[in-house]
Short mmCIF file of C-alpha atoms in Angstrom, two decimals:
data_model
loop_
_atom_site.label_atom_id
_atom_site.label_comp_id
_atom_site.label_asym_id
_atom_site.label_seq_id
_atom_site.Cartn_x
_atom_site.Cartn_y
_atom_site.Cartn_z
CA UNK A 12 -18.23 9.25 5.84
CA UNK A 13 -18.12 6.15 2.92
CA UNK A 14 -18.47 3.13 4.40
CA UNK A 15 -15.74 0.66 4.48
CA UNK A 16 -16.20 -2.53 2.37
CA UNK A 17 -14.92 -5.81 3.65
CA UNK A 18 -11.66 -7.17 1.93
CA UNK A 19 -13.52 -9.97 0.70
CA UNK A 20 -16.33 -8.65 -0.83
CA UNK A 21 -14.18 -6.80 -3.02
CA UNK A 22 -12.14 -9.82 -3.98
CA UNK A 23 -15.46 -11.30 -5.28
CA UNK A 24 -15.96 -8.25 -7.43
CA UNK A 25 -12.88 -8.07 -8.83
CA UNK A 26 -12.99 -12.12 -9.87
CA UNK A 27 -16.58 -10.92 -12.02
CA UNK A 28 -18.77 -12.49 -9.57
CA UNK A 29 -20.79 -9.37 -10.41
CA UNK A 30 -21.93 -6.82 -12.96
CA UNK A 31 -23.27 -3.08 -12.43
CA UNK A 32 -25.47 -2.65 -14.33
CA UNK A 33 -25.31 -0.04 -17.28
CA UNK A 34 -26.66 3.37 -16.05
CA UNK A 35 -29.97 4.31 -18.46
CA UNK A 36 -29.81 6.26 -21.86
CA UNK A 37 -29.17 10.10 -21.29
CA UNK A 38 -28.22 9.25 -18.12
CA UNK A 39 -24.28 10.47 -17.15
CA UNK A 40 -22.46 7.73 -15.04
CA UNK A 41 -22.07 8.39 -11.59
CA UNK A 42 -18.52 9.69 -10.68
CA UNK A 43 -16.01 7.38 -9.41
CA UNK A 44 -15.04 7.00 -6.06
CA UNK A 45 -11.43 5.79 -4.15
CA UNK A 46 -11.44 2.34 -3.89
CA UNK A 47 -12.26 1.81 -0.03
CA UNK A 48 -10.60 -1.13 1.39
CA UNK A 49 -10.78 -3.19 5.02
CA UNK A 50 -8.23 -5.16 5.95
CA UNK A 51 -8.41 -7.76 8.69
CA UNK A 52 -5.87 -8.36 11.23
CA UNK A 53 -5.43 -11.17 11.74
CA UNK A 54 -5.42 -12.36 7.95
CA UNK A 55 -6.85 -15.44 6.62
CA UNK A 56 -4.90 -18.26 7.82
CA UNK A 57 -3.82 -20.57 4.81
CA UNK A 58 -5.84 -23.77 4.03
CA UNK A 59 -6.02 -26.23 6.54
CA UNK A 60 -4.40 -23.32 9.61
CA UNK A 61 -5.24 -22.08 12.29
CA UNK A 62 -5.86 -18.33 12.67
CA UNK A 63 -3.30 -16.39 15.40
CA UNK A 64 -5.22 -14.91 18.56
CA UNK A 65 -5.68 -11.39 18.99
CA UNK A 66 -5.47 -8.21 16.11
CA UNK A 67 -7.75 -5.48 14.79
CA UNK A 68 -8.68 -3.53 11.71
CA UNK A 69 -6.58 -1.41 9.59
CA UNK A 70 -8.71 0.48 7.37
CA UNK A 71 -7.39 2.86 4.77
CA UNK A 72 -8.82 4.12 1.00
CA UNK A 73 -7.21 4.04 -2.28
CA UNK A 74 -6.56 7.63 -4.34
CA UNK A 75 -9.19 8.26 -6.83
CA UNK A 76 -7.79 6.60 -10.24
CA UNK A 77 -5.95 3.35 -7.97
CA UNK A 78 -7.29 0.45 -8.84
CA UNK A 79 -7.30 -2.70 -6.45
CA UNK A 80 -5.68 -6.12 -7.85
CA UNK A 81 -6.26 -9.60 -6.59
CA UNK A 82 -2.30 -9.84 -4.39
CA UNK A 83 -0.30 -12.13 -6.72
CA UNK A 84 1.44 -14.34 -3.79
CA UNK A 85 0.40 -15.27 -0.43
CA UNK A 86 2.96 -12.61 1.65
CA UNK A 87 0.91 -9.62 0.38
CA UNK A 88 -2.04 -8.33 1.76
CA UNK A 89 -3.18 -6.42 -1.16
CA UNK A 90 -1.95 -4.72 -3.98
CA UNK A 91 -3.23 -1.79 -6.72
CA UNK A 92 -1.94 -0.53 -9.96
CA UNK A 93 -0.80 3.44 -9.95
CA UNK A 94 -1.64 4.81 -13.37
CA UNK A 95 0.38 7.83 -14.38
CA UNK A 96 2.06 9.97 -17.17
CA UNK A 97 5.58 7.64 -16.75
CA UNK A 98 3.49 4.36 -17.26
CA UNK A 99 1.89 2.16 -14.00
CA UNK A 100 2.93 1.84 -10.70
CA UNK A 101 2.45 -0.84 -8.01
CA UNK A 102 1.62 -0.72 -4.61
CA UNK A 103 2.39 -3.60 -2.34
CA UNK A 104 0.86 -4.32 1.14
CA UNK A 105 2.39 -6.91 3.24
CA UNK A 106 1.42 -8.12 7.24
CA UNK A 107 3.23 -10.68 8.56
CA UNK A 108 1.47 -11.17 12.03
CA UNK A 109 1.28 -8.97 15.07
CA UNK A 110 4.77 -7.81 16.33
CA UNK A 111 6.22 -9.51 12.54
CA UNK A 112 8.21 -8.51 9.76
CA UNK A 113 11.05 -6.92 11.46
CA UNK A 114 11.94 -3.10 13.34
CA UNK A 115 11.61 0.14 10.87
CA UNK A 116 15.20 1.14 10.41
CA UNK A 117 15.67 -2.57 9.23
CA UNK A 118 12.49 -1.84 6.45
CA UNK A 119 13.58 1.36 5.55
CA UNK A 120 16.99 0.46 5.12
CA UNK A 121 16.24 -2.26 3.29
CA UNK A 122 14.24 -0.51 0.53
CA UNK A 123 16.81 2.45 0.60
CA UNK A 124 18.71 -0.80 -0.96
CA UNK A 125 16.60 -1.64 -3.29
CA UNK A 126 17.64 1.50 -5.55
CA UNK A 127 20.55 2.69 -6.53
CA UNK A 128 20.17 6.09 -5.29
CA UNK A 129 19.72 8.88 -7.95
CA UNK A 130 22.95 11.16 -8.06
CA UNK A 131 22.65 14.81 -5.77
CA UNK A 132 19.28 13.38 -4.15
CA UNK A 133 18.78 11.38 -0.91
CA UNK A 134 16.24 9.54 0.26
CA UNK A 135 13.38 11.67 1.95
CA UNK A 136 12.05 10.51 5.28
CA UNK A 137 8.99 11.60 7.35
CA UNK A 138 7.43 10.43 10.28
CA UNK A 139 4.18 11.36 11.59
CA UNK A 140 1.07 10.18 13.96
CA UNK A 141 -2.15 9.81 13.00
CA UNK A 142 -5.03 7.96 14.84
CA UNK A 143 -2.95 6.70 17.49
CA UNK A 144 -0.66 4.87 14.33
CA UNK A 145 2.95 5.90 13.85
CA UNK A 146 3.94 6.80 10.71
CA UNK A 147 7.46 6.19 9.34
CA UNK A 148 7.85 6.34 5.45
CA UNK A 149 10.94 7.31 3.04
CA UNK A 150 10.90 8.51 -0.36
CA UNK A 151 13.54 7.18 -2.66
CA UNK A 152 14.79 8.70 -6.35
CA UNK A 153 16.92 6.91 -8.89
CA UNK A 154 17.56 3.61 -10.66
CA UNK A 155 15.23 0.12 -9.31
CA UNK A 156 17.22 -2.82 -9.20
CA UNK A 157 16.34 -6.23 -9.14
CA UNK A 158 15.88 -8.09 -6.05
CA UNK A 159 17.39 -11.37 -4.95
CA UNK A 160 14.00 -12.44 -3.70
CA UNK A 161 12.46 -12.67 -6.77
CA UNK A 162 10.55 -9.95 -7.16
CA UNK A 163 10.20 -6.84 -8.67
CA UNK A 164 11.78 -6.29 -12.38
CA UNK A 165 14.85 -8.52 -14.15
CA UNK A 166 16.84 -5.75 -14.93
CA UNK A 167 17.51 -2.44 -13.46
CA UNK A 168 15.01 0.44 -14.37
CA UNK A 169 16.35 3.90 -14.17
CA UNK A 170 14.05 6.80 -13.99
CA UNK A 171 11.91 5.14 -10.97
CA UNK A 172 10.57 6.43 -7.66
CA UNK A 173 10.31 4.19 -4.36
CA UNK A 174 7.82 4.71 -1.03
CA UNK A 175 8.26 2.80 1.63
CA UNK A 176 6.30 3.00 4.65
CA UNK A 177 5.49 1.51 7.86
CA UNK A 178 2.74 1.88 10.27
CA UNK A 179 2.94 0.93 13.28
CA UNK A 180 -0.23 0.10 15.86
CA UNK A 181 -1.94 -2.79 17.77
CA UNK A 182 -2.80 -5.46 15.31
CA UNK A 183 0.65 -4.05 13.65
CA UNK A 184 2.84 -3.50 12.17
CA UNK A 185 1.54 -2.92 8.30
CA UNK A 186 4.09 -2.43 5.22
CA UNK A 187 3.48 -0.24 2.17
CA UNK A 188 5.72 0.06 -0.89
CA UNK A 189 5.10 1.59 -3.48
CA UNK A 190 7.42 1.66 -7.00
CA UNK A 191 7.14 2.95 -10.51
CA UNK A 192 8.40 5.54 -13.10
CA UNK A 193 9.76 8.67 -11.59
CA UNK A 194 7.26 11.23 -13.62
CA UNK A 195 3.84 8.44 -12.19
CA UNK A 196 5.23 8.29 -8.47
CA UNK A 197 6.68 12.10 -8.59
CA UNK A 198 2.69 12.69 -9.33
CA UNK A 199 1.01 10.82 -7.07
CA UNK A 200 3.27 11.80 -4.16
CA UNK A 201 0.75 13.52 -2.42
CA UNK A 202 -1.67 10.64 -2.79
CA UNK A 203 -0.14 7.96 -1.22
CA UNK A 204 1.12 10.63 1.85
CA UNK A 205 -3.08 11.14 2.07
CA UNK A 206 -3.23 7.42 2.02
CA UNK A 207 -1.16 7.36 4.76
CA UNK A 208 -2.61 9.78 6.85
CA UNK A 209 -6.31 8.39 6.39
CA UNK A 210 -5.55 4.80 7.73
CA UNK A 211 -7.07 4.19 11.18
CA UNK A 212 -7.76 1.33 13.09
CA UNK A 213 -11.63 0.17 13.44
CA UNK A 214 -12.56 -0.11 17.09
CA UNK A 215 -13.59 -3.45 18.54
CA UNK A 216 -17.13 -4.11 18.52
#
C-alpha cells in the first residue's frame, strides 16, 4: 500500500521548494506513480479564523498521468489537469464544511445545467458504496456553457464531457467535477470512476 502524503507537503513541492535530483548516467528513471493526495477535513481555516470542530480524512489518489495544481481560489480544495487526445481537462474539488454545500439531487442537477445536453444522449448516473462512503456521480455529453458564477470558459464549448460526483461520509460531504473535451474525458472515464472507488476515509488516531 503507497503511503498517503499530506496535502501540504505536496503544495510545497509543487511551489519548487524542492528538486529530485537527476537519476545517474545509464541509469533509467524510475516509473511514475499516481499522484497520492490527503485531504484534511476540516480545511485550513482562512487567515486570522478559527478552524470548525469535528471532521476526518478523505484520502483518495490521482490516475497515473493527472497532475496536481495549486487550487486557483479559496472554495476549492484541490484541483489537477487531465491530459488527453481532445486537449486538457480539469478536475475540481470543493468542501464546504461538514453537512455544507447543499443535498445531491440539488449538485447533480445543477451540473446537468451546466451543459447543454448533447442531442440522443442523457446524462448517465451511478451510485455506489465504497468504504462506508456513498457514491453518487453523473456523466454528462454535449456542449459546456458558461457559468454565471464566473467560472469555467466565456463562451460555450461543444464537443465536452462533464463528471460530477458527490461523496458522501462523516467529515462530508466532498464534490468532484470534472470537465474537458469529449475524446480526453470519454478516455479517462474509467479513471476518475477508479478514483472514485479508491477514496476512503483515514481512521482517527
Amino acid at each position: 500500500m503507497r503511503p498517503f502524503v499530506p496535502l501540504f507537503a505536496l503544495a510545497l513541492l509543487a511551489a519548487g521548494c524542492g528538486e529530485k535530483p537527476a537519476p545517474p548516467a545509464g541509469d533509467a528513471a524510475p516509473a511514475r506513480q499516481p499522484a497520492v493526495l490527503s485531504f484534511e477535513t476540516p480545511a485550513p481555516p482562512p487567515a486570522g479564523g478559527m478552524a470548525p470542530a469535528g471532521g476526518g480524512q478523505l484520502l483518495f489518489a490521482l490516475p497515473a498521468g493527472w497532475t496536481s495544481t495549486p487550487p486557483s481560489s479559496s472554495m476549492r480544495l484541490a484541483q489537477a489537469q487531465i491530459p488527453g487526445p481532445g486537449g486538457e481537462g480539469d478536475l475540481v474539488v470543493f468542501w464546504f464544511g461538514e453537512g455544507g454545500g447543499g443535498g445531491v439531487e440539488d449538485n447533480l442537477q445543477r451540473w446537468i445545467g451546466q451543459m447543454e445536453v448533447a442531442p440522443g444522449t442523457e446524462p448517465r448516473r451511478e451510485k455506489f458504496e465504497v468504504d462506508g462512503l456513498a457514491v453518487t456521480w453523473v456523466d454528462v455529453a454535449g456542449t459546456l456553457l458558461p457559468s454565471n458564477m464566473g467560472t469555467g470558459p466565456a463562451t460555450p464549448q461543444p464537443g465536452s464531457r462533464l463528471f460530477g460526483a458527490v461523496i458522501e461520509g462523516p467529515g462530508g460531504p466532498w464534490f468532484f467535477k470534472a470537465t474537458g473535451p469529449e475524446a480526453t474525458l470519454a478516455a479517462e472515464r474509467e479513471a476518475f470512476v477508479a478514483l472514485l472507488k479508491g477514496a476512503r476515509l483515514r481512521p482517527n488516531s
